[in-house]
Coordinates of C-alpha atoms in Angstrom, one line a residue:
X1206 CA 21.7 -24.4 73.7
X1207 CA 23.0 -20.9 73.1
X1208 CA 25.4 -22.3 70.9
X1209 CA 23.5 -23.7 68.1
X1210 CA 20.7 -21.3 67.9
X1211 CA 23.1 -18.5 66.7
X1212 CA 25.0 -21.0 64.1
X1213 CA 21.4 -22.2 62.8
X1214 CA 21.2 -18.6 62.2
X1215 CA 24.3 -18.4 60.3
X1216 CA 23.0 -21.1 58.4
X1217 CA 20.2 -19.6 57.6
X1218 CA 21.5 -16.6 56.2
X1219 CA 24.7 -17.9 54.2
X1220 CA 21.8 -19.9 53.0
X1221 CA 19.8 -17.0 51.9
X1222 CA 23.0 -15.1 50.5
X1223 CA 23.8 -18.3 49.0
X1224 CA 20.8 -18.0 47.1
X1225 CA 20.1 -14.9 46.4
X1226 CA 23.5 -14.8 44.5
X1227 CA 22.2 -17.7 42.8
X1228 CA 19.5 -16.0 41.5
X1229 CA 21.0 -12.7 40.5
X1230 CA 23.5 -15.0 38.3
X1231 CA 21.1 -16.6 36.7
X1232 CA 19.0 -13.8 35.5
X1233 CA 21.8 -11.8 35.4
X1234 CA 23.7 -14.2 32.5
X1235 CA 20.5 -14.1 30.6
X1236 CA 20.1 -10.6 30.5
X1237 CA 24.2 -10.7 29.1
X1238 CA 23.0 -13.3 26.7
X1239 CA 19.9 -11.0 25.4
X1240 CA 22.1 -8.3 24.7
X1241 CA 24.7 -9.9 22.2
X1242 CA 21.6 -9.6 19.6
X1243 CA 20.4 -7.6 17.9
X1244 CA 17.3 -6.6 15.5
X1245 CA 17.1 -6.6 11.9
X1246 CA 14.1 -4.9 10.7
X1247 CA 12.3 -3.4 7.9
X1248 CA 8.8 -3.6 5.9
X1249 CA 7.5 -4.8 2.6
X1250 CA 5.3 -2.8 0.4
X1251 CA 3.6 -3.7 -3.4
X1252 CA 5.7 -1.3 -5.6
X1253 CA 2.7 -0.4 -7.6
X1254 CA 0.0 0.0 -5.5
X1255 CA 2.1 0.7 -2.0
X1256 CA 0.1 -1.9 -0.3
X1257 CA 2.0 -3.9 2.5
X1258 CA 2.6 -7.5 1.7
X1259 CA 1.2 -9.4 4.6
X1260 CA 2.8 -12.6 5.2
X1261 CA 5.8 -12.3 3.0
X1262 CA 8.5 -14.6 4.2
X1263 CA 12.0 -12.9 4.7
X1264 CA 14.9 -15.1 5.0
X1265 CA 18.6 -14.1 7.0
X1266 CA 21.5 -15.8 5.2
X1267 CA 25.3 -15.5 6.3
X1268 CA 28.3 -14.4 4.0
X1269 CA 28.6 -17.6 2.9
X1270 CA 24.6 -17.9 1.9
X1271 CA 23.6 -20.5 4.9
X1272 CA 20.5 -19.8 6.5
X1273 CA 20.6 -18.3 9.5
X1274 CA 16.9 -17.5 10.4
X1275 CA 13.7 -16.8 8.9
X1276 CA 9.9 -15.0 9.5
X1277 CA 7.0 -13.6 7.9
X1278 CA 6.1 -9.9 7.5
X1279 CA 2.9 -9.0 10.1
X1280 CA -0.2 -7.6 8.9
X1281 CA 1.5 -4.2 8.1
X1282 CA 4.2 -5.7 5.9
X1283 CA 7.1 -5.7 9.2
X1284 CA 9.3 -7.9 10.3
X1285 CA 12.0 -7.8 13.2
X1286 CA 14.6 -10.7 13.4
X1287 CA 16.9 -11.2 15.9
X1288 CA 20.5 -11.8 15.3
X1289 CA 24.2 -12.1 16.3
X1290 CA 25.9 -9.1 15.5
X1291 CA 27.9 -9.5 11.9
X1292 CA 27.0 -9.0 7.8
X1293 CA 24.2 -10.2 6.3
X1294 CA 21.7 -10.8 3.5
X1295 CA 18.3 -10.6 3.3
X1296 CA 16.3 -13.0 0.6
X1297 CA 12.1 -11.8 0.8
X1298 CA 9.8 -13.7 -1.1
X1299 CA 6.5 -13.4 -2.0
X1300 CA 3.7 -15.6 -4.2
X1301 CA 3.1 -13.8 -7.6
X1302 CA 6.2 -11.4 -7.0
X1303 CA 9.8 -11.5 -8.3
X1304 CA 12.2 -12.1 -4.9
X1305 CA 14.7 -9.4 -4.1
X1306 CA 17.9 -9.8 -2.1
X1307 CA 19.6 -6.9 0.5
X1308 CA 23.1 -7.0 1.8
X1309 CA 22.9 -5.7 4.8
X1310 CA 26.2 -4.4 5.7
X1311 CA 27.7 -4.8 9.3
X1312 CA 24.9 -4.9 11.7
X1313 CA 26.2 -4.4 15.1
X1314 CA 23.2 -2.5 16.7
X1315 CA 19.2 -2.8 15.9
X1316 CA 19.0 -1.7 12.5
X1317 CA 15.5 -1.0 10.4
X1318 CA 16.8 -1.2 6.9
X1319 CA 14.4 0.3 4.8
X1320 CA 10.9 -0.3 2.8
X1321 CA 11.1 -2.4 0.2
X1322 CA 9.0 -2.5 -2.8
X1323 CA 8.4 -5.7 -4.4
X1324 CA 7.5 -6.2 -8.4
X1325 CA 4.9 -8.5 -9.6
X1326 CA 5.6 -11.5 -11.2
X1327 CA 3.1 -11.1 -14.6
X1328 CA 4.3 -14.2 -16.6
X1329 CA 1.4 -16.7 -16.6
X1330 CA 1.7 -20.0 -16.1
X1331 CA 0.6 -22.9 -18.6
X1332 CA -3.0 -24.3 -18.7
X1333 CA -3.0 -26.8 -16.0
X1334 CA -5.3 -29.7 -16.8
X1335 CA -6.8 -31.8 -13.6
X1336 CA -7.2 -35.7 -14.5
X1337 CA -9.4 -38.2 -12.2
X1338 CA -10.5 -41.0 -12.4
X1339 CA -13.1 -42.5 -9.9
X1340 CA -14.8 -45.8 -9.4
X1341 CA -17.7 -46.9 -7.3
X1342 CA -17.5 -50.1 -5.5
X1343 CA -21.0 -51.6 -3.7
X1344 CA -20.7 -54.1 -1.5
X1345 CA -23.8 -56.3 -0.2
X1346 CA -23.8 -57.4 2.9
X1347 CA -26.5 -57.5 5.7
X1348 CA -26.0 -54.8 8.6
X1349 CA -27.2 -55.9 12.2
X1350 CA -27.5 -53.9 15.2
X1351 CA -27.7 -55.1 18.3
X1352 CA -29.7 -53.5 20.9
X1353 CA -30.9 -54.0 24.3
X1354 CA -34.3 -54.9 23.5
X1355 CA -32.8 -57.2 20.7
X1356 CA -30.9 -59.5 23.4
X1357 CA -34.1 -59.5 25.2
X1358 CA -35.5 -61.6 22.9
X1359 CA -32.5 -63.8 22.3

């Protein structure tokens, strides 16, 4: 019996090494995979009033204009992407406002760059003319419902 009460104990602790190593891998490789990002940001402003431009959508594209990612500005006209390091362009968008496009050089750390101050769009559209028709269909039928008390009676 003294024999295999010290190799359950070996067991038990390659077990727990085994584990543990495990573990540190695990989080370890995501912590290595976290850090091959980084953060493009910035914030959008109205160029004549200097408001921020809540919910303005900004679009990441690659070099050869495919879309890599997108988001909205917050409430304060920011945004913060993530991103594989490399060169970029940035497409933001906004109703009633002309778009505007940044080239963003190489981005190889987390890079704010800039505030950027979007031009309303002041051509008007066309009258728009809203058609409907409608029709009103009756039906006549008889409506029956059955109670409790009803099938009492019955």
């Amino acid at each position: 019996m003294t024999k295999i009460m010290p190799m359950k104990i070996q067991m038990c602790e390659k077990w727990k090494v085994l584990s543990s190593l495990i573990i540190i891998m695990f989080l370890g490789g995501n912590t290595v995979f976290a850090q091959n990002t980084v953060e493009i940001s910035g914030q959008v402003k109205d160029k004549t009033t200097k408001e921020n431009l809540s919910f303005c959508s900004v679009v990441i594209l690659n070099n050869k204009d495919s879309i890599i990612t997108g988001a909205v500005t917050n409430e304060k006209g920011y945004f913060l992407i993530p991103v594989m390091p490399g060169n970029y362009k940035v497409i933001l968008s906004f109703v009633g406002y002309f778009s505007d496009t940044i080239s963003t050089g190489s981005i190889q750390s987390a890079k704010f760059i800039g505030v950027f101050k979007m031009n309303r769009n002041s051509e008007m559209m066309d009258e728009v003319t809203v058609k409907s028709n409608a029709k009103e269909n009756t039906i006549d039928k008889d409506v029956q419902i059955v109670t409790d008390r009803s099938e009492e009676h019955s």
